[in-house]
Amino acid sequence: MKNGNPLLQKYSLPPFDKIMVQHIEPAIDYTLDKNRKELKDLIKNTKNYTWKNFFQKIENMEDRLQHVWSPVSHLHSVADNNELRTAYNNCLTKLSNYSTEIGQNINLFKAYDIFSKKSSFKNLSKSQKKIINNAIRDFHLSGIDLNNDSKKIYKKIQNKLSELQTKFEENLLDATHAWKKHITNKNELSGIPDSVIALASETAKKEGKEGWLFTLEAPFYIPVMKYADNSILRKEMYWAYTTRASELGPNAGEFDNTKIMYDILTHRTKKSKLLGFENYADYSLETKMAKSTDDVLNFLTNLVQQAKKHAVNEFEELKEFAYRVSNTKDLKAYDILYYSEKLKQKKFSISQEELRRYFPVKQVVNGLFSITKKLYNVEIKKRNAVQVWNKDVEFFDILDNKGVATGSFFLDLFSRQHKRGGAWMDECIVRKKINSKVQNPVAYLTCNFTPPIDDKPTLLTHDEVITLFHEFGHGLHHMMTKIDYCGVSGINGVPWDAVELPSQFMENFCWEKEALDLFARDFETGKTINKDLFKRMTDARSFQMSMQMMKQLEYAIFDFRLHLEYSQKKDFDIQVLLDDVRKYVTVVENPEFNRFQHSFSHIFAGGYAAGYYSYKWAEVLSADAFSKFEEKGIFNKTTGKEFLEKILEKGGSCEPMEMFVEFRGREPSIEPLLKHIGITN
Ligand code: ZN
């Protein structure tokens, strides 16, 4: 079985050319068996636990599994098909079983527990201690203290949850792809940028159609909502987008997530109660930086209070503007982005489309690399002849000042069919070091930018540039780590509400002239962004920021209360809660048909359940961390080095608050965040 299976070969990079669907299940079966056997022997034969004779070996087993699973799970996200889905789902059950088994292995738990109480434990490094302490916490969270019957129930719940969450995501993907709008009359495209029209024409051609074909993917949806003069098209598309995977959406019923959402919440609640928590929000906070549910709610409520009146004013301004320019009295949800864009252009004579000229994708990527070099003294070089899953994917190495590669990444920038929407960073290989032999970290960086058409360079919007910087920030956290143990290396072991610090931190460079001048050049004239344009850009930065903040707060409060309150009521109604949250938070009314929750995959399919507040929580940290750069100069070598050494390199080896204080010299302040979004109360 092992022979000939590319997933089971020793490799430094996944052999994407050779991986076939039929390799997946045997590779996972083989690896899980091997791990189980080794673990059993290890527990049986180890008398005096040391890091080396026991815990390092456990780490190696986890790393071995990561090695096999990471390319599979990645392919499932970027090159989905039916056979792959089946294999992936079958493996999910196996992995969920395995992880529960480990989490509930009483002999293994005893090994950690006994070792943590020995005097030699004190001699371990900070990282090693953190790994052992995290493991003990996770044993409790996996039901180690339960009796055998309850352990079985726990396992069932875990399996069910993993199945339901995957189904939620699949429904969303299928529902997104099920809707298409075919247009043959060019007049209906008025206002839509040429680049988007070209993409729509290309998409139509691919399906053997005349004219233009629009889908619900981001490169279509956002520009249509912002620029299409045709309000019927906007309305149609808004409806299709906001009812995806609901009982109302296109192909209604076929991809409906309603029942799945309730099932997920029920199972999460059951799991939390089984483990002795009141609700899932309490369970979620066990592994977070925030200390209590009150902390989180107070934090969010405070932001609502700070931002609401500004958001109301912003909305009033928009309404007045729409009335003035087109007599529109009743601003509909599908009008908001459209008139906002017009108002923004009027106030600042600036538009995302106009800025695109300065951001050809290659230039932006190189600029990002120069900024990284200035900050952290590393070189980033493309490596050819690496196996990838699509011809557009590139591969890069990060070289230290001696020219030694210390990490690498795959860069997959463009949207295409069968690729999950959005942008993200994922781990391919995690850094570790055993007996002076280093396994370098490798990342997957994935975006969904408009693909190049007819060899013309792709021009990014400024928002897209920010997205790229954001994901690269996660990537740097993963790749610049100096931690030698997988368990707390890079993003591993970092509490979820602190993990967005390095990513949101990087976004700030997209707003600094000194940084932009390194790469933002007009693709035809080669000119940099002049002072006047830059001023308009930064003036426009806080445009409707409070409205946007209220939207994020609406999502965060909805998510948190959902997981806090679900267990309290018998006939809990998700829509009723959402309406209640909106009553208090929403500035821009949502139409009744809006089923945003049905596509809220962050909390129903991803890891943000009772954790969506993390974005704002970490933004306080990132804005405040960046304010030190604002004070000392954004490319100040010492500050760069401090950020690298005190935060980025340390991964999950220390508590985030400790690291932050070490870097900033004090606890985080909310002021820099409020300043960035233009709130000065
Ligand atoms: Zn992020």
XYZ file of C-alpha atoms and ligand atoms in Angstrom:
682
model
C 0.000 0.000 0.000
C 2.790 2.346 0.916
C 4.772 1.722 -2.229
C 3.771 3.928 -5.076
C 1.438 6.108 -3.038
C 2.826 9.626 -3.560
C 1.184 10.914 -0.378
C 3.225 8.451 1.654
C 6.590 9.185 0.174
C 9.083 11.284 2.048
C 8.963 14.663 0.407
C 9.882 18.246 1.131
C 7.004 19.492 -1.041
C 3.765 17.662 -1.905
C 3.976 15.862 -5.272
C 0.892 17.556 -6.725
C 1.475 16.089 -10.211
C 1.188 12.579 -8.851
C -1.545 12.805 -6.236
C -4.724 11.093 -7.450
C -8.040 10.690 -5.705
C -7.459 6.943 -5.276
C -4.340 7.650 -3.188
C -6.156 9.618 -0.535
C -8.040 7.091 1.579
C -5.294 4.432 1.576
C -2.746 7.059 2.604
C -4.864 8.247 5.497
C -5.691 4.683 6.571
C -2.039 3.725 6.472
C -0.914 6.775 8.437
C -3.595 6.486 11.094
C -2.793 2.776 11.567
C 0.891 3.476 11.817
C 0.334 6.255 14.345
C -2.007 4.109 16.430
C 0.486 1.258 16.558
C 3.399 3.508 17.415
C 1.454 5.273 20.118
C 0.447 1.993 21.712
C 4.047 0.749 21.777
C 5.292 4.060 23.012
C 2.900 4.123 25.956
C 3.637 0.488 26.772
C 7.407 0.753 26.596
C 8.167 4.144 28.092
C 8.964 4.115 31.788
C 10.475 7.480 32.588
C 8.967 10.146 30.411
C 11.303 12.692 28.902
C 10.622 15.183 26.132
C 12.861 13.229 23.799
C 11.727 9.683 24.486
C 8.016 10.461 24.477
C 6.595 13.894 23.723
C 8.794 14.624 20.733
C 7.630 11.344 19.249
C 3.991 12.332 19.687
C 4.767 15.600 17.889
C 6.352 13.628 15.057
C 3.236 11.512 14.654
C 1.051 14.603 14.387
C 3.442 16.072 11.877
C 3.360 12.873 9.825
C -0.408 13.113 9.609
C -0.275 16.811 8.693
C 2.154 15.884 5.917
C -0.367 13.512 4.327
C -3.558 15.445 5.003
C -2.503 18.995 4.176
C -2.260 18.562 0.369
C -5.562 16.662 0.350
C -7.436 19.269 2.294
C -5.841 21.966 0.169
C -6.891 20.304 -3.099
C -10.407 19.995 -1.726
C -10.413 23.811 -1.373
C -8.827 24.771 -4.675
C -9.621 21.982 -7.138
C -12.876 20.466 -5.942
C -14.645 17.647 -7.791
C -17.141 14.939 -6.848
C -14.675 12.072 -6.397
C -12.341 14.224 -4.350
C -15.245 15.368 -2.199
C -16.236 11.792 -1.424
C -12.707 10.763 -0.518
C -12.260 13.922 1.529
C -15.477 13.397 3.450
C -14.671 9.761 4.156
C -11.334 10.844 5.555
C -12.899 13.540 7.700
C -14.797 10.890 9.629
C -11.643 8.840 10.061
C -9.694 11.868 11.237
C -12.411 12.958 13.592
C -12.476 9.453 15.127
C -8.738 9.447 15.455
C -8.561 12.834 17.081
C -11.275 11.940 19.598
C -9.465 8.699 20.339
C -6.237 10.599 21.059
C -8.052 13.242 23.081
C -9.668 10.553 25.218
C -6.706 8.219 25.584
C -6.409 8.043 29.354
C -2.916 6.532 29.370
C -1.660 9.216 27.086
C -3.271 11.875 29.254
C -1.621 10.354 32.349
C 1.758 10.598 30.657
C 1.273 14.346 30.129
C -0.171 14.840 33.569
C 2.583 12.935 35.410
C 5.310 14.581 33.376
C 3.938 18.071 34.020
C 4.279 17.493 37.751
C 7.838 16.226 37.661
C 10.708 18.463 38.682
C 12.386 17.959 35.292
C 9.390 19.657 33.656
C 10.714 22.962 34.943
C 13.869 22.515 32.881
C 12.000 22.381 29.578
C 12.011 25.332 27.210
C 9.088 27.745 27.219
C 7.767 26.228 23.978
C 7.932 22.691 25.286
C 6.107 23.624 28.472
C 3.448 25.452 26.499
C 2.887 22.409 24.291
C 2.423 20.135 27.303
C 0.096 22.599 29.045
C -1.955 23.143 25.890
C -2.215 19.374 25.459
C -3.510 18.920 29.008
C -6.108 21.646 28.444
C -7.136 19.982 25.172
C -7.509 16.580 26.827
C -10.094 18.124 29.129
C -11.796 19.750 26.158
C -11.890 16.395 24.361
C -13.703 14.696 27.217
C -10.892 12.909 29.024
C -12.806 13.272 32.294
C -15.981 11.645 30.953
C -17.178 8.128 31.710
C -17.138 5.596 28.899
C -20.730 6.128 27.804
C -20.304 9.878 27.649
C -17.048 9.447 25.767
C -18.919 7.537 23.088
C -21.519 10.278 22.884
C -18.769 12.871 22.551
C -17.228 10.976 19.676
C -20.569 10.748 17.888
C -21.129 14.468 18.308
C -17.700 15.275 16.930
C -18.236 13.120 13.862
C -21.628 14.596 13.251
C -20.298 18.135 13.588
C -17.511 17.571 11.144
C -19.992 16.101 8.663
C -22.496 18.945 9.110
C -19.907 21.687 8.792
C -18.570 20.237 5.570
C -22.097 19.947 4.200
C -22.743 23.601 5.054
C -19.725 24.662 3.013
C -20.610 22.359 0.119
C -24.142 23.712 -0.055
C -22.790 27.225 -0.155
C -20.346 26.412 -2.930
C -23.004 24.611 -4.960
C -25.557 27.358 -4.428
C -23.018 29.970 -5.497
C -22.307 28.076 -8.690
C -25.952 27.300 -9.396
C -26.755 30.906 -10.265
C -25.689 32.519 -13.514
C -26.914 35.549 -15.364
C -26.665 35.547 -19.125
C -26.840 38.974 -20.767
C -26.916 39.591 -24.495
C -27.862 43.258 -24.619
C -24.830 45.464 -24.051
C -27.006 48.337 -22.776
C -27.695 46.322 -19.659
C -24.009 46.541 -18.737
C -23.841 50.298 -18.423
C -21.498 51.479 -15.660
C -19.754 48.130 -15.163
C -15.957 48.467 -15.541
C -14.416 47.194 -18.782
C -12.261 44.662 -16.963
C -15.354 43.024 -15.477
C -17.201 43.077 -18.798
C -14.202 41.381 -20.415
C -14.245 38.697 -17.749
C -17.991 38.179 -18.267
C -17.443 37.801 -21.996
C -14.643 35.315 -21.388
C -16.881 33.360 -19.003
C -19.662 33.255 -21.599
C -17.238 32.025 -24.257
C -16.076 29.215 -22.009
C -19.669 27.974 -21.854
C -20.115 28.362 -25.609
C -22.411 31.359 -25.216
C -22.663 34.730 -26.911
C -22.634 37.910 -24.872
C -21.777 38.053 -21.191
C -22.142 35.630 -18.334
C -22.135 36.758 -14.700
C -21.750 34.502 -11.678
C -21.954 35.163 -7.941
C -18.192 34.969 -7.480
C -16.521 38.013 -5.970
C -14.906 39.396 -9.169
C -18.473 39.805 -10.507
C -20.647 40.403 -7.502
C -18.810 43.329 -5.949
C -18.247 45.388 -9.135
C -21.834 44.861 -10.257
C -23.145 46.074 -6.902
C -20.834 49.066 -7.004
C -21.035 50.161 -10.608
C -23.932 48.693 -12.576
C -26.348 51.487 -13.483
C -28.910 48.810 -14.203
C -30.768 48.570 -10.901
C -32.724 45.506 -12.037
C -29.458 43.607 -12.514
C -28.220 44.775 -9.125
C -31.458 43.765 -7.485
C -31.467 40.355 -9.106
C -27.868 39.685 -8.186
C -28.249 40.992 -4.640
C -31.216 38.718 -4.112
C -29.369 35.695 -5.512
C -26.303 36.429 -3.412
C -28.002 37.088 -0.102
C -30.340 34.121 -0.349
C -27.667 31.586 -1.254
C -28.059 28.207 0.446
C -31.373 29.233 2.003
C -34.954 28.136 1.444
C -35.379 31.161 -0.835
C -32.242 31.071 -2.945
C -31.715 30.016 -6.535
C -32.540 26.286 -6.750
C -34.458 26.851 -3.516
C -34.442 23.900 -1.220
C -31.755 22.023 -3.071
C -28.871 23.614 -1.185
C -30.771 24.844 1.853
C -28.602 25.183 4.971
C -31.482 25.958 7.377
C -31.695 22.579 9.073
C -27.935 22.143 9.029
C -27.490 25.369 10.988
C -29.813 24.188 13.744
C -28.193 20.781 13.786
C -24.773 22.347 14.125
C -25.895 24.548 17.015
C -27.618 21.654 18.762
C -24.546 19.474 18.528
C -22.247 22.261 19.660
C -24.464 22.884 22.664
C -24.600 19.176 23.510
C -20.835 18.983 23.327
C -20.323 22.003 25.575
C -22.770 20.712 28.179
C -21.203 17.285 28.127
C -17.886 18.935 28.973
C -19.427 20.933 31.789
C -19.891 24.305 30.109
C -23.103 26.314 30.202
C -22.956 27.014 26.489
C -20.726 26.937 23.428
C -19.495 30.505 23.938
C -17.970 29.501 27.280
C -16.402 26.453 25.646
C -14.981 28.590 22.839
C -13.337 31.033 25.255
C -11.368 28.259 26.966
C -8.763 28.548 24.208
C -8.944 32.290 23.588
C -7.243 35.434 24.768
C -10.531 36.976 25.981
C -11.251 35.805 29.492
C -15.052 35.781 29.758
C -18.231 36.139 27.718
C -18.818 39.460 29.487
C -15.395 40.646 28.346
C -16.340 39.915 24.754
C -19.812 41.433 24.904
C -18.556 44.542 26.699
C -15.802 44.912 24.150
C -18.255 44.693 21.241
C -20.868 46.908 22.909
C -18.285 49.556 23.602
C -17.364 49.606 19.910
C -21.039 49.866 18.947
C -21.369 52.878 21.214
C -18.250 54.490 19.796
C -19.201 53.965 16.161
C -22.982 54.072 15.944
C -23.594 57.791 15.787
C -20.847 58.160 13.185
C -22.394 55.356 11.157
C -25.834 56.978 11.349
C -24.364 60.246 10.098
C -22.609 58.466 7.273
C -25.847 56.815 6.238
C -27.765 60.098 6.403
C -25.196 61.656 4.122
C -25.618 58.783 1.671
C -29.404 59.077 1.685
C -29.268 62.808 1.043
C -26.807 62.277 -1.763
C -28.936 59.611 -3.460
C -31.960 61.875 -3.214
C -30.064 64.784 -4.690
C -28.585 62.929 -7.663
C -31.455 60.678 -8.618
C -34.467 61.528 -6.543
C -34.174 58.179 -4.799
C -36.072 58.473 -1.542
C -36.133 54.894 -0.516
C -32.584 53.567 -0.640
C -32.662 49.793 -1.145
C -30.016 47.360 0.060
C -28.841 46.839 -3.524
C -28.431 50.614 -3.915
C -26.069 51.112 -0.979
C -22.768 50.160 -2.606
C -23.751 51.813 -5.871
C -24.509 55.233 -4.395
C -21.689 54.904 -1.885
C -19.221 54.510 -4.712
C -20.697 57.550 -6.477
C -20.573 59.599 -3.291
C -17.015 58.535 -2.654
C -16.038 59.603 -6.154
C -17.787 62.909 -5.695
C -16.203 63.636 -2.314
C -12.715 62.414 -3.015
C -12.727 62.013 -6.819
C -11.424 58.550 -6.312
C -12.587 55.090 -7.210
C -11.237 51.605 -6.786
C -11.334 51.213 -10.545
C -9.204 54.291 -11.109
C -6.651 53.083 -8.589
C -6.317 49.757 -10.382
C -3.929 51.396 -12.875
C -1.333 51.530 -10.122
C -1.636 47.931 -9.081
C -0.642 45.428 -11.783
C -0.557 42.177 -9.876
C 3.109 41.317 -10.516
C 4.220 44.749 -9.374
C 2.155 44.441 -6.203
C 3.582 41.026 -5.396
C 7.118 42.333 -5.899
C 6.319 45.383 -3.790
C 5.073 43.165 -1.008
C 8.377 41.311 -1.174
C 10.405 44.559 -1.038
C 8.463 45.708 2.009
C 9.088 42.372 3.701
C 12.769 42.755 2.907
C 12.921 46.253 4.349
C 11.165 45.153 7.511
C 12.775 41.808 8.194
C 15.874 41.668 6.033
C 14.867 38.638 3.946
C 14.925 38.010 0.217
C 12.017 36.336 -1.583
C 12.850 34.397 -4.743
C 10.720 32.485 -7.197
C 11.547 28.809 -7.603
C 10.594 27.075 -10.845
C 10.096 23.371 -11.424
C 7.911 22.861 -8.381
C 4.821 20.709 -8.805
C 1.606 22.726 -8.530
C -2.136 22.052 -8.955
C -2.757 24.693 -11.589
C -0.591 26.429 -14.168
C -1.221 29.847 -12.568
C 0.263 28.832 -9.231
C 3.779 30.051 -8.395
C 6.260 29.016 -5.740
C 8.659 31.186 -3.729
C 11.432 30.769 -1.167
C 12.240 33.133 1.684
C 16.014 33.495 2.079
C 17.719 34.920 5.167
C 20.570 37.445 4.990
C 23.018 34.615 4.365
C 20.993 33.374 1.410
C 19.719 30.305 3.243
C 16.094 29.334 2.596
C 14.072 29.444 5.825
C 10.556 29.038 4.467
C 8.550 28.847 1.238
C 5.071 29.364 -0.121
C 2.704 28.573 -2.963
C 0.929 31.606 -4.390
C -2.444 30.940 -6.030
C -3.921 34.327 -6.879
C -6.750 33.966 -9.373
C -10.341 32.874 -9.143
C -11.456 29.884 -11.196
C -14.138 27.248 -11.155
C -14.079 24.651 -8.394
C -12.002 26.894 -6.195
C -13.462 28.064 -2.895
C -14.122 31.825 -2.781
C -12.340 34.303 -0.538
C -8.696 34.516 0.450
C -6.755 32.561 3.018
C -3.416 31.241 4.211
C -3.031 27.620 5.123
C -0.165 25.525 6.395
C 1.453 23.048 4.050
C 4.468 22.149 6.206
C 5.091 23.300 9.768
C 8.536 24.307 11.069
C 10.339 21.986 13.431
C 13.922 21.236 14.331
C 15.244 17.932 15.526
C 18.945 17.423 16.273
C 19.877 20.565 14.356
C 17.926 19.382 11.308
C 15.325 21.977 10.397
C 12.089 21.273 8.548
C 11.300 24.592 6.883
C 7.731 25.879 6.986
C 5.730 26.035 3.745
C 2.472 27.971 3.270
C -0.398 28.054 0.806
C -1.457 31.613 0.004
C -4.756 31.705 -1.820
C -6.731 34.630 -3.271
C -9.528 34.996 -5.812
C -8.479 37.908 -7.989
C -9.733 38.454 -11.523
C -7.661 36.172 -13.765
C -5.597 37.732 -16.566
C -7.456 37.928 -19.867
C -5.658 37.762 -23.237
C -2.280 38.171 -21.539
C -3.174 41.669 -20.331
C -1.831 42.268 -16.843
C -4.337 41.838 -14.052
C -4.858 45.166 -12.331
C -5.867 44.859 -8.687
C -8.122 47.182 -6.783
C -6.669 48.727 -3.643
C -8.989 46.495 -1.603
C -7.479 43.467 -3.297
C -3.983 44.738 -2.553
C -4.994 44.937 1.100
C -6.335 41.385 0.967
C -3.044 40.123 -0.443
C -1.062 41.913 2.264
C -3.396 40.514 4.903
C -2.950 36.904 3.852
C 0.760 37.399 3.434
C 0.828 38.635 7.044
C -0.600 35.265 8.124
C 1.963 33.661 5.865
C 4.836 35.519 7.533
C 3.567 34.443 10.942
C 3.741 30.856 9.720
C 6.998 31.136 7.761
C 9.158 33.472 9.868
C 8.736 31.463 13.040
C 11.866 30.348 14.865
C 10.072 27.862 17.076
C 11.429 24.324 16.888
C 8.297 22.409 17.865
C 5.243 22.012 15.643
C 2.741 22.424 18.492
C 3.503 26.131 18.970
C 5.385 26.919 15.777
C 3.971 29.687 13.539
C 0.232 30.028 13.958
C -0.054 26.794 15.941
C -1.176 27.314 19.491
C -1.936 30.996 18.893
C -5.329 31.851 20.399
C -7.875 32.502 17.693
C -8.564 36.068 18.815
C -4.887 36.988 18.488
C -4.158 35.219 15.213
C -5.281 38.172 13.071
C -2.658 40.453 14.585
C 0.155 39.823 12.047
C -2.275 39.809 9.103
C -4.129 43.017 9.916
C -0.801 44.571 10.829
C 0.454 44.103 7.240
C -2.628 45.867 5.821
C -1.400 49.150 7.254
C 1.455 49.325 4.762
C -1.085 49.683 1.948
C -1.902 53.109 3.376
C 1.622 54.522 3.641
C 3.102 56.621 0.840
C 6.601 55.412 1.578
C 5.469 51.818 1.140
C 3.216 52.450 -1.857
C 6.000 54.263 -3.710
C 7.920 51.015 -3.736
C 5.412 49.360 -6.019
C 2.316 51.409 -6.921
C 3.103 52.608 -10.427
C 0.778 53.380 -13.305
C 0.983 50.346 -15.579
C 1.316 52.549 -18.688
C 3.285 55.621 -17.591
C 5.232 54.074 -14.708
C 4.372 57.066 -12.523
C 3.928 56.673 -8.770
C 0.820 57.846 -6.933
C 1.191 61.621 -6.693
C 0.657 63.647 -3.530
C -2.789 64.792 -4.521
C -4.090 61.326 -5.340
C -2.520 59.963 -2.183
C -4.257 62.605 -0.117
C -7.591 61.777 -1.710
C -6.921 58.107 -1.097
C -6.193 58.557 2.592
C -9.034 61.024 3.045
C -11.280 58.381 1.548
C -9.887 55.729 3.877
C -12.304 56.529 6.652
C -15.193 56.902 4.186
C -18.135 54.936 5.618
C -15.757 53.139 7.948
C -18.194 53.375 10.814
C -20.910 51.817 8.661
C -18.551 48.988 7.814
C -17.565 48.610 11.421
C -21.233 48.330 12.424
C -21.664 45.550 9.849
C -18.718 43.644 11.356
C -20.112 44.239 14.830
C -23.502 42.958 13.729
C -21.873 39.709 12.561
C -19.755 39.442 15.700
C -22.584 40.061 18.158
C -24.918 37.760 16.242
C -22.321 34.982 16.304
C -21.508 35.430 19.955
C -25.066 35.692 21.229
C -26.087 32.789 19.011
C -23.620 30.494 20.737
C -24.294 32.008 24.143
C -28.087 31.914 24.040
C -28.930 28.912 21.872
C -29.013 26.557 24.837
C -31.339 28.793 26.852
C -34.487 28.608 24.753
C -36.461 25.646 23.574
C -37.683 26.836 20.203
C -34.745 28.986 19.383
C -35.201 30.950 16.183
C -31.994 32.091 14.479
C -33.779 34.726 12.431
C -35.403 36.204 15.538
C -32.028 36.597 17.201
C -30.524 38.135 14.077
C -33.422 40.592 13.868
C -32.919 41.462 17.521
C -29.210 42.109 17.041
C -29.970 44.197 13.987
C -32.488 46.287 15.904
C -29.713 47.406 18.183
C -26.744 47.481 15.822
C -27.877 47.876 12.223
C -27.735 51.258 10.609
C -28.575 50.120 7.076
C -31.766 48.059 7.079
C -31.668 44.616 5.506
C -34.529 43.437 3.302
C -36.653 40.720 4.819
C -35.476 38.126 2.330
C -31.813 38.627 3.288
C -30.509 35.261 4.505
C -26.957 36.248 5.239
C -26.731 33.674 8.034
C -27.118 30.811 5.547
C -23.795 31.666 3.982
C -21.995 32.672 7.192
C -19.458 29.903 6.744
C -16.944 31.515 9.093
C -19.046 30.416 12.032
C -20.942 27.438 10.644
C -18.174 25.779 8.653
C -14.968 27.500 9.719
C -13.332 27.975 13.078
C -14.950 31.292 14.024
C -17.879 29.925 16.043
C -18.298 32.225 19.060
C -15.091 33.761 17.774
C -16.013 36.165 14.989
C -15.285 38.984 17.441
C -11.631 37.972 16.995
C -11.279 40.217 13.960
C -12.065 43.334 15.950
C -10.238 42.090 19.042
C -7.070 41.512 17.044
C -7.529 44.760 15.142
C -7.068 46.634 18.388
C -3.761 44.792 18.783
C -2.652 45.261 15.171
C -3.534 48.963 14.984
C -1.750 49.603 18.257
C 1.292 47.558 17.206
C 1.456 49.542 13.973
C 1.200 52.826 15.858
C 4.705 52.123 17.132
C 5.863 52.067 13.499
C 3.961 55.302 12.897
C 5.863 56.834 15.784
C 9.313 55.547 14.829
C 9.076 55.416 11.030
C 7.361 52.618 9.124
C 10.612 51.034 7.961
C 12.502 51.637 11.180
C 14.951 48.732 11.362
C 14.868 48.425 15.151
C 11.080 48.406 15.351
C 10.925 45.872 12.500
C 13.389 43.654 14.292
C 11.457 43.955 17.546
C 8.165 43.049 15.890
C 9.861 40.091 14.227
C 11.560 38.815 17.350
C 8.946 39.604 19.958
C 5.823 38.618 18.019
C 6.239 36.984 14.597
C 8.999 34.502 15.423
C 7.490 33.388 18.708
C 4.375 31.782 17.240
C 2.188 30.284 19.943
C 4.979 29.793 22.461
C 3.887 32.660 24.767
C 0.634 34.300 25.797
C -0.335 36.997 23.258
C -0.744 39.664 25.945
C 2.749 38.951 27.231
C 4.218 39.268 23.729
C 2.269 42.418 23.004
C 3.398 44.138 26.194
C 6.957 43.078 25.480
C 6.776 44.713 22.056
C 4.712 47.797 22.839
C 5.881 48.429 26.388
C 2.298 48.539 27.670
C -1.107 46.878 27.327
C -3.076 47.485 24.097
C -5.066 50.678 23.647
C -8.201 51.002 21.513
C -7.336 54.554 20.379
C -5.160 53.714 17.332
C -7.975 51.576 15.888
C -10.536 54.346 16.359
C -8.118 56.796 14.795
C -7.622 54.582 11.726
C -11.326 54.490 11.050
C -11.703 58.193 11.633
C -13.464 58.180 14.991
C -12.333 60.839 17.379
C -15.032 61.184 19.976
Zn -7.042 36.753 8.362
